[in-house]
mmCIF file with all atom_site columns, C-alpha atoms in Angstrom:
data_model
loop_
_atom_site.group_PDB
_atom_site.id
_atom_site.type_symbol
_atom_site.label_atom_id
_atom_site.label_alt_id
_atom_site.label_comp_id
_atom_site.label_asym_id
_atom_site.label_entity_id
_atom_site.label_seq_id
_atom_site.pdbx_PDB_ins_code
_atom_site.Cartn_x
_atom_site.Cartn_y
_atom_site.Cartn_z
_atom_site.occupancy
_atom_site.B_iso_or_equiv
_atom_site.pdbx_formal_charge
_atom_site.auth_seq_id
_atom_site.auth_comp_id
_atom_site.auth_asym_id
_atom_site.auth_atom_id
_atom_site.pdbx_PDB_model_num
ATOM 1   C CA . MET A 1 1   ? -23.186 14.018 17.072  1.00 49.00 ? 17  MET A CA 1
ATOM 2   C CA . ARG A 1 2   ? -23.096 10.125 15.462  1.00 63.00 ? 18  ARG A CA 1
ATOM 3   C CA . VAL A 1 3   ? -24.028 9.820  12.251  1.00 69.00 ? 19  VAL A CA 1
ATOM 4   C CA . ARG A 1 4   ? -25.963 7.525  11.498  1.00 74.00 ? 20  ARG A CA 1
ATOM 5   C CA . VAL A 1 5   ? -25.686 5.287  7.692   1.00 76.00 ? 21  VAL A CA 1
ATOM 6   C CA . GLU A 1 6   ? -28.617 2.556  7.086   1.00 80.00 ? 22  GLU A CA 1
ATOM 7   C CA . GLN A 1 7   ? -27.262 0.262  4.755   1.00 77.00 ? 23  GLN A CA 1
ATOM 8   C CA . THR A 1 8   ? -30.518 -1.811 2.715   1.00 83.00 ? 24  THR A CA 1
ATOM 9   C CA . THR A 1 9   ? -30.186 -4.824 0.499   1.00 81.00 ? 25  THR A CA 1
ATOM 10  C CA . LEU A 1 10  ? -32.246 -3.989 -2.501  1.00 84.00 ? 26  LEU A CA 1
ATOM 11  C CA . PRO A 1 11  ? -32.393 -7.803 -4.528  1.00 86.00 ? 27  PRO A CA 1
ATOM 12  C CA . GLY A 1 12  ? -31.912 -7.918 -7.843  1.00 85.00 ? 28  GLY A CA 1
ATOM 13  C CA . ILE A 1 13  ? -30.820 -4.880 -7.537  1.00 87.00 ? 29  ILE A CA 1
ATOM 14  C CA . GLY A 1 14  ? -27.604 -3.160 -5.089  1.00 84.00 ? 30  GLY A CA 1
ATOM 15  C CA . VAL A 1 15  ? -27.279 -1.335 -1.734  1.00 84.00 ? 31  VAL A CA 1
ATOM 16  C CA . ARG A 1 16  ? -28.569 1.859  -0.378  1.00 85.00 ? 32  ARG A CA 1
ATOM 17  C CA . HIS A 1 17  ? -26.899 3.995  1.729   1.00 83.00 ? 33  HIS A CA 1
ATOM 18  C CA . ASP A 1 18  ? -28.673 6.761  3.470   1.00 86.00 ? 34  ASP A CA 1
ATOM 19  C CA . VAL A 1 19  ? -28.344 9.371  5.783   1.00 85.00 ? 35  VAL A CA 1
ATOM 20  C CA . VAL A 1 20  ? -30.444 10.701 8.222   1.00 83.00 ? 36  VAL A CA 1
ATOM 21  C CA . THR A 1 21  ? -29.447 14.053 8.548   1.00 83.00 ? 37  THR A CA 1
ATOM 22  C CA . GLU A 1 22  ? -29.442 16.240 12.053  1.00 82.00 ? 38  GLU A CA 1
ATOM 23  C CA . SER A 1 23  ? -32.959 18.106 10.770  1.00 82.00 ? 39  SER A CA 1
ATOM 24  C CA . GLY A 1 24  ? -34.568 14.721 10.065  1.00 80.00 ? 40  GLY A CA 1
ATOM 25  C CA . ARG A 1 25  ? -33.950 14.960 6.144   1.00 84.00 ? 41  ARG A CA 1
ATOM 26  C CA . ARG A 1 26  ? -33.125 11.709 4.824   1.00 87.00 ? 42  ARG A CA 1
ATOM 27  C CA . VAL A 1 27  ? -30.502 11.315 1.382   1.00 89.00 ? 43  VAL A CA 1
ATOM 28  C CA . GLY A 1 28  ? -29.296 8.318  0.136   1.00 88.00 ? 44  GLY A CA 1
ATOM 29  C CA . VAL A 1 29  ? -26.943 6.832  -2.491  1.00 87.00 ? 45  VAL A CA 1
ATOM 30  C CA . VAL A 1 30  ? -28.278 3.152  -4.259  1.00 88.00 ? 46  VAL A CA 1
ATOM 31  C CA . SER A 1 31  ? -25.108 1.187  -6.174  1.00 85.00 ? 47  SER A CA 1
ATOM 32  C CA . HIS A 1 32  ? -26.513 -0.280 -8.917  1.00 84.00 ? 48  HIS A CA 1
ATOM 33  C CA . ARG A 1 33  ? -24.812 -4.167 -9.227  1.00 81.00 ? 49  ARG A CA 1
ATOM 34  C CA . THR A 1 34  ? -23.843 -2.790 -12.968 1.00 82.00 ? 50  THR A CA 1
ATOM 35  C CA . GLY A 1 35  ? -21.790 -0.494 -11.357 1.00 81.00 ? 51  GLY A CA 1
ATOM 36  C CA . ARG A 1 36  ? -24.137 2.814  -12.150 1.00 86.00 ? 52  ARG A CA 1
ATOM 37  C CA . ARG A 1 37  ? -25.647 5.343  -8.705  1.00 88.00 ? 53  ARG A CA 1
ATOM 38  C CA . ASP A 1 38  ? -28.153 7.303  -7.434  1.00 91.00 ? 54  ASP A CA 1
ATOM 39  C CA . LEU A 1 39  ? -27.968 10.191 -5.382  1.00 91.00 ? 55  LEU A CA 1
ATOM 40  C CA . VAL A 1 40  ? -31.279 9.818  -3.733  1.00 91.00 ? 56  VAL A CA 1
ATOM 41  C CA . ILE A 1 41  ? -33.383 12.936 -2.279  1.00 91.00 ? 57  ILE A CA 1
ATOM 42  C CA . TYR A 1 42  ? -36.173 11.597 -0.133  1.00 89.00 ? 58  TYR A CA 1
ATOM 43  C CA . ASP A 1 43  ? -39.759 13.104 0.762   1.00 88.00 ? 59  ASP A CA 1
ATOM 44  C CA . GLU A 1 44  ? -39.729 14.816 4.320   1.00 84.00 ? 60  GLU A CA 1
ATOM 45  C CA . ASP A 1 45  ? -43.195 13.741 4.607   1.00 84.00 ? 61  ASP A CA 1
ATOM 46  C CA . ASP A 1 46  ? -42.716 9.787  3.598   1.00 83.00 ? 62  ASP A CA 1
ATOM 47  C CA . PRO A 1 47  ? -39.017 8.576  4.318   1.00 72.00 ? 63  PRO A CA 1
ATOM 48  C CA . ASP A 1 48  ? -39.602 5.362  1.252   1.00 76.00 ? 64  ASP A CA 1
ATOM 49  C CA . ALA A 1 49  ? -41.005 8.087  -1.228  1.00 85.00 ? 65  ALA A CA 1
ATOM 50  C CA . SER A 1 50  ? -38.463 9.838  -2.811  1.00 86.00 ? 66  SER A CA 1
ATOM 51  C CA . THR A 1 51  ? -38.794 12.930 -4.352  1.00 89.00 ? 67  THR A CA 1
ATOM 52  C CA . GLU A 1 52  ? -35.316 13.136 -6.230  1.00 90.00 ? 68  GLU A CA 1
ATOM 53  C CA . ASP A 1 53  ? -32.974 10.108 -8.352  1.00 90.00 ? 69  ASP A CA 1
ATOM 54  C CA . ILE A 1 54  ? -30.228 11.127 -9.519  1.00 91.00 ? 70  ILE A CA 1
ATOM 55  C CA . PRO A 1 55  ? -28.059 9.066  -11.318 1.00 91.00 ? 71  PRO A CA 1
ATOM 56  C CA . LEU A 1 56  ? -24.711 9.586  -11.706 1.00 88.00 ? 72  LEU A CA 1
ATOM 57  C CA . THR A 1 57  ? -21.343 8.541  -13.669 1.00 85.00 ? 73  THR A CA 1
ATOM 58  C CA . ASP A 1 58  ? -19.046 7.400  -11.946 1.00 80.00 ? 74  ASP A CA 1
ATOM 59  C CA . ASP A 1 59  ? -16.809 11.097 -12.771 1.00 78.00 ? 75  ASP A CA 1
ATOM 60  C CA . GLU A 1 60  ? -19.576 12.814 -11.048 1.00 82.00 ? 76  GLU A CA 1
ATOM 61  C CA . ALA A 1 61  ? -19.740 10.891 -8.501  1.00 79.00 ? 77  ALA A CA 1
ATOM 62  C CA . GLU A 1 62  ? -16.389 10.603 -7.634  1.00 75.00 ? 78  GLU A CA 1
ATOM 63  C CA . ALA A 1 63  ? -16.308 14.843 -8.173  1.00 75.00 ? 79  ALA A CA 1
ATOM 64  C CA . LEU A 1 64  ? -19.145 14.821 -5.603  1.00 75.00 ? 80  LEU A CA 1
ATOM 65  C CA . ALA A 1 65  ? -17.530 12.038 -3.099  1.00 73.00 ? 81  ALA A CA 1
ATOM 66  C CA . ASP A 1 66  ? -14.388 14.844 -3.281  1.00 69.00 ? 82  ASP A CA 1
ATOM 67  C CA . ILE A 1 67  ? -16.167 18.195 -2.661  1.00 69.00 ? 83  ILE A CA 1
ATOM 68  C CA . LEU A 1 68  ? -17.565 16.440 0.284   1.00 69.00 ? 84  LEU A CA 1
ATOM 69  C CA . GLY A 1 69  ? -14.391 15.141 1.666   1.00 62.00 ? 85  GLY A CA 1
ATOM 70  C CA . ALA A 1 70  ? -13.085 18.246 1.108   1.00 58.00 ? 86  ALA A CA 1
ATOM 71  C CA . SER A 1 71  ? -15.152 19.886 3.338   1.00 53.00 ? 87  SER A CA 1
ATOM 72  C CA . LEU A 1 72  ? -15.648 17.449 5.324   1.00 54.00 ? 88  LEU A CA 1
ATOM 73  C CA . MET A 1 73  ? -11.686 17.872 6.553   1.00 57.00 ? 89  MET A CA 1
ATOM 74  C CA . LEU A 1 74  ? -11.404 21.775 5.822   1.00 57.00 ? 90  LEU A CA 1
ATOM 75  C CA . GLY A 1 75  ? -14.400 21.245 8.524   1.00 58.00 ? 91  GLY A CA 1
ATOM 76  C CA . GLN A 1 76  ? -12.320 19.469 10.481  1.00 56.00 ? 92  GLN A CA 1
ATOM 77  C CA . LEU A 1 77  ? -9.885  21.492 10.041  1.00 58.00 ? 93  LEU A CA 1
ATOM 78  C CA . ALA A 1 78  ? -11.970 24.692 11.055  1.00 58.00 ? 94  ALA A CA 1
ATOM 79  C CA . GLY A 1 79  ? -13.211 22.775 14.423  1.00 59.00 ? 95  GLY A CA 1
ATOM 80  C CA . LEU A 1 80  ? -8.941  22.247 15.471  1.00 57.00 ? 96  LEU A CA 1
ATOM 81  C CA . ARG A 1 81  ? -8.614  26.069 14.785  1.00 51.00 ? 97  ARG A CA 1
ATOM 82  C CA . GLN A 1 82  ? -11.073 26.759 17.097  1.00 54.00 ? 98  GLN A CA 1
ATOM 83  C CA . GLN A 1 83  ? -9.567  24.921 19.695  1.00 54.00 ? 99  GLN A CA 1
ATOM 84  C CA . ALA A 1 84  ? -6.216  25.848 19.574  1.00 58.00 ? 100 ALA A CA 1
ATOM 85  C CA . ALA A 1 85  ? -6.107  29.746 19.836  1.00 59.00 ? 101 ALA A CA 1
ATOM 86  C CA . GLY A 1 86  ? -4.244  31.556 17.380  1.00 67.00 ? 102 GLY A CA 1
ATOM 87  C CA . LEU A 1 87  ? -4.234  28.490 14.870  1.00 75.00 ? 103 LEU A CA 1
ATOM 88  C CA . LEU A 1 88  ? -4.835  29.363 11.341  1.00 78.00 ? 104 LEU A CA 1
ATOM 89  C CA . THR A 1 89  ? -5.567  28.145 8.305   1.00 80.00 ? 105 THR A CA 1
ATOM 90  C CA . GLU A 1 90  ? -6.059  28.977 5.005   1.00 83.00 ? 106 GLU A CA 1
ATOM 91  C CA . GLN A 1 91  ? -6.091  27.877 1.412   1.00 84.00 ? 107 GLN A CA 1
ATOM 92  C CA . ILE A 1 92  ? -3.306  29.971 -0.912  1.00 87.00 ? 108 ILE A CA 1
ATOM 93  C CA . ALA A 1 93  ? -4.015  28.951 -4.500  1.00 87.00 ? 109 ALA A CA 1
ATOM 94  C CA . ILE A 1 94  ? -0.325  28.960 -6.903  1.00 87.00 ? 110 ILE A CA 1
ATOM 95  C CA . PRO A 1 95  ? -0.706  31.243 -9.150  1.00 86.00 ? 111 PRO A CA 1
ATOM 96  C CA . ALA A 1 96  ? 1.374   30.215 -13.316 1.00 84.00 ? 112 ALA A CA 1
ATOM 97  C CA . GLY A 1 97  ? 4.084   32.522 -12.083 1.00 84.00 ? 113 GLY A CA 1
ATOM 98  C CA . SER A 1 98  ? 5.604   31.648 -8.950  1.00 88.00 ? 114 SER A CA 1
ATOM 99  C CA . THR A 1 99  ? 8.496   29.824 -8.537  1.00 89.00 ? 115 THR A CA 1
ATOM 100 C CA . TYR A 1 100 ? 7.913   26.466 -7.411  1.00 92.00 ? 116 TYR A CA 1
ATOM 101 C CA . VAL A 1 101 ? 5.817   25.886 -10.429 1.00 92.00 ? 117 VAL A CA 1
ATOM 102 C CA . GLY A 1 102 ? 7.242   21.725 -11.227 1.00 93.00 ? 118 GLY A CA 1
ATOM 103 C CA . ARG A 1 103 ? 9.149   21.830 -8.102  1.00 93.00 ? 119 ARG A CA 1
ATOM 104 C CA . SER A 1 104 ? 8.478   19.811 -4.801  1.00 93.00 ? 120 SER A CA 1
ATOM 105 C CA . LEU A 1 105 ? 6.974   20.518 -1.555  1.00 93.00 ? 121 LEU A CA 1
ATOM 106 C CA . GLY A 1 106 ? 10.612  20.117 0.312   1.00 91.00 ? 122 GLY A CA 1
ATOM 107 C CA . ASP A 1 107 ? 11.728  23.135 -2.256  1.00 92.00 ? 123 ASP A CA 1
ATOM 108 C CA . THR A 1 108 ? 9.874   25.265 -0.550  1.00 91.00 ? 124 THR A CA 1
ATOM 109 C CA . LYS A 1 109 ? 11.419  24.657 2.711   1.00 91.00 ? 125 LYS A CA 1
ATOM 110 C CA . THR A 1 110 ? 7.688   26.172 4.418   1.00 91.00 ? 126 THR A CA 1
ATOM 111 C CA . ARG A 1 111 ? 7.375   24.867 7.940   1.00 89.00 ? 127 ARG A CA 1
ATOM 112 C CA . THR A 1 112 ? 11.333  25.174 8.363   1.00 91.00 ? 128 THR A CA 1
ATOM 113 C CA . ARG A 1 113 ? 10.570  28.814 7.990   1.00 92.00 ? 129 ARG A CA 1
ATOM 114 C CA . THR A 1 114 ? 7.095   29.655 9.047   1.00 92.00 ? 130 THR A CA 1
ATOM 115 C CA . SER A 1 115 ? 6.321   27.335 10.993  1.00 90.00 ? 131 SER A CA 1
ATOM 116 C CA . ALA A 1 116 ? 3.416   26.988 9.093   1.00 91.00 ? 132 ALA A CA 1
ATOM 117 C CA . SER A 1 117 ? 2.383   22.891 7.701   1.00 90.00 ? 133 SER A CA 1
ATOM 118 C CA . ILE A 1 118 ? 0.799   22.627 4.138   1.00 92.00 ? 134 ILE A CA 1
ATOM 119 C CA . VAL A 1 119 ? -1.775  19.558 5.379   1.00 91.00 ? 135 VAL A CA 1
ATOM 120 C CA . ALA A 1 120 ? -3.499  19.214 1.939   1.00 91.00 ? 136 ALA A CA 1
ATOM 121 C CA . ILE A 1 121 ? -3.254  20.073 -1.508  1.00 92.00 ? 137 ILE A CA 1
ATOM 122 C CA . LEU A 1 122 ? -6.564  20.424 -3.934  1.00 90.00 ? 138 LEU A CA 1
ATOM 123 C CA . ARG A 1 123 ? -5.679  19.622 -7.149  1.00 90.00 ? 139 ARG A CA 1
ATOM 124 C CA . ASP A 1 124 ? -8.701  20.056 -9.591  1.00 86.00 ? 140 ASP A CA 1
ATOM 125 C CA . ARG A 1 125 ? -11.203 17.968 -8.452  1.00 78.00 ? 141 ARG A CA 1
ATOM 126 C CA . GLU A 1 126 ? -8.630  15.950 -6.340  1.00 85.00 ? 142 GLU A CA 1
ATOM 127 C CA . VAL A 1 127 ? -7.651  15.957 -2.241  1.00 87.00 ? 143 VAL A CA 1
ATOM 128 C CA . ILE A 1 128 ? -4.136  15.477 -1.522  1.00 89.00 ? 144 ILE A CA 1
ATOM 129 C CA . ALA A 1 129 ? -4.402  14.826 2.160   1.00 88.00 ? 145 ALA A CA 1
ATOM 130 C CA . SER A 1 130 ? -0.096  15.169 3.639   1.00 88.00 ? 146 SER A CA 1
ATOM 131 C CA . PRO A 1 131 ? 1.811   15.531 0.730   1.00 89.00 ? 147 PRO A CA 1
ATOM 132 C CA . GLY A 1 132 ? 5.786   14.340 1.192   1.00 88.00 ? 148 GLY A CA 1
ATOM 133 C CA . PRO A 1 133 ? 8.454   16.540 0.572   1.00 89.00 ? 149 PRO A CA 1
ATOM 134 C CA . GLN A 1 134 ? 8.456   15.307 -3.417  1.00 92.00 ? 150 GLN A CA 1
ATOM 135 C CA . PHE A 1 135 ? 5.582   16.269 -3.950  1.00 94.00 ? 151 PHE A CA 1
ATOM 136 C CA . ARG A 1 136 ? 5.229   18.811 -7.330  1.00 94.00 ? 152 ARG A CA 1
ATOM 137 C CA . PHE A 1 137 ? 3.116   21.727 -7.684  1.00 94.00 ? 153 PHE A CA 1
ATOM 138 C CA . GLU A 1 138 ? 1.259   22.998 -10.646 1.00 92.00 ? 154 GLU A CA 1
ATOM 139 C CA . ALA A 1 139 ? 0.060   25.698 -11.648 1.00 89.00 ? 155 ALA A CA 1
ATOM 140 C CA . GLY A 1 140 ? -3.561  26.619 -9.915  1.00 88.00 ? 156 GLY A CA 1
ATOM 141 C CA . ASP A 1 141 ? -2.733  24.069 -7.126  1.00 90.00 ? 157 ASP A CA 1
ATOM 142 C CA . VAL A 1 142 ? -4.700  25.208 -3.763  1.00 89.00 ? 158 VAL A CA 1
ATOM 143 C CA . VAL A 1 143 ? -2.816  24.451 -0.379  1.00 90.00 ? 159 VAL A CA 1
ATOM 144 C CA . VAL A 1 144 ? -3.905  23.961 2.652   1.00 89.00 ? 160 VAL A CA 1
ATOM 145 C CA . VAL A 1 145 ? -1.897  25.230 4.732   1.00 89.00 ? 161 VAL A CA 1
ATOM 146 C CA . VAL A 1 146 ? -1.885  25.450 9.290   1.00 87.00 ? 162 VAL A CA 1
ATOM 147 C CA . GLY A 1 147 ? -0.494  28.045 11.603  1.00 86.00 ? 163 GLY A CA 1
ATOM 148 C CA . THR A 1 148 ? 0.071   31.539 12.773  1.00 86.00 ? 164 THR A CA 1
ATOM 149 C CA . ARG A 1 149 ? -1.397  33.653 11.105  1.00 84.00 ? 165 ARG A CA 1
ATOM 150 C CA . LYS A 1 150 ? 2.494   35.114 10.633  1.00 90.00 ? 166 LYS A CA 1
ATOM 151 C CA . GLY A 1 151 ? 3.027   31.637 9.708   1.00 90.00 ? 167 GLY A CA 1
ATOM 152 C CA . LEU A 1 152 ? -0.146  31.912 6.709   1.00 88.00 ? 168 LEU A CA 1
ATOM 153 C CA . ASP A 1 153 ? 1.605   35.117 5.165   1.00 90.00 ? 169 ASP A CA 1
ATOM 154 C CA . GLY A 1 154 ? 4.724   34.206 5.437   1.00 92.00 ? 170 GLY A CA 1
ATOM 155 C CA . VAL A 1 155 ? 3.871   30.553 2.782   1.00 91.00 ? 171 VAL A CA 1
ATOM 156 C CA . THR A 1 156 ? 1.497   33.105 0.955   1.00 90.00 ? 172 THR A CA 1
ATOM 157 C CA . ALA A 1 157 ? 4.663   35.447 0.194   1.00 89.00 ? 173 ALA A CA 1
ATOM 158 C CA . ILE A 1 158 ? 6.810   32.337 -0.502  1.00 90.00 ? 174 ILE A CA 1
ATOM 159 C CA . LEU A 1 159 ? 3.958   30.425 -2.331  1.00 86.00 ? 175 LEU A CA 1
ATOM 160 C CA . ALA A 1 160 ? 1.375   32.687 -4.170  1.00 72.00 ? 176 ALA A CA 1
ATOM 161 C CA . ASP A 1 161 ? 4.226   35.511 -4.685  1.00 63.00 ? 177 ASP A CA 1
ATOM 162 C CA . GLY A 1 162 ? 6.656   32.755 -5.864  1.00 56.00 ? 178 GLY A CA 1
ATOM 163 C CA . ASP A 1 163 ? 9.241   34.922 -3.297  1.00 53.00 ? 179 ASP A CA 1
ATOM 164 C CA . PRO A 1 164 ? 11.301  31.770 -2.462  1.00 48.00 ? 180 PRO A CA 1
ATOM 165 C CA . ASP A 1 165 ? 12.910  33.745 0.058   1.00 52.00 ? 181 ASP A CA 1
ATOM 166 C CA . GLY A 1 166 ? 10.391  34.282 1.473   1.00 46.00 ? 182 GLY A CA 1
#
């Protein structure tokens, strides 16, 4: 199903983007010329009337975008998992005691050692997709891994347990 996004110019105000959900609900974002953004929830019975208008600071708008972006990416990975028998996704947190805190992704050699791939890192409110071998881990990073059960367990042993020998 394609998602329908409607854009409406609001003279003197800015632009409104609305998404109509599969169930028929309407949610929008009003981007004011001043830079302010409002999240708008519309009335189910009257799509032109809002039931909620929530002003968002820049940080709040960014956090909401990050959350939605991360869930979209993880949802796409879950769909991929259904298409490929035996392929799983998992999120692995890197504890402060891990051998790899402050070290690069390339140092782990996880793909070579486990045949699993690190496809993203979740750090604070940021999603780092397709990190390169120079990417440096920090305590608390959440690593998104795709692979077989054996491969995911191997990456967990390497990263989460801080075991450089796998």
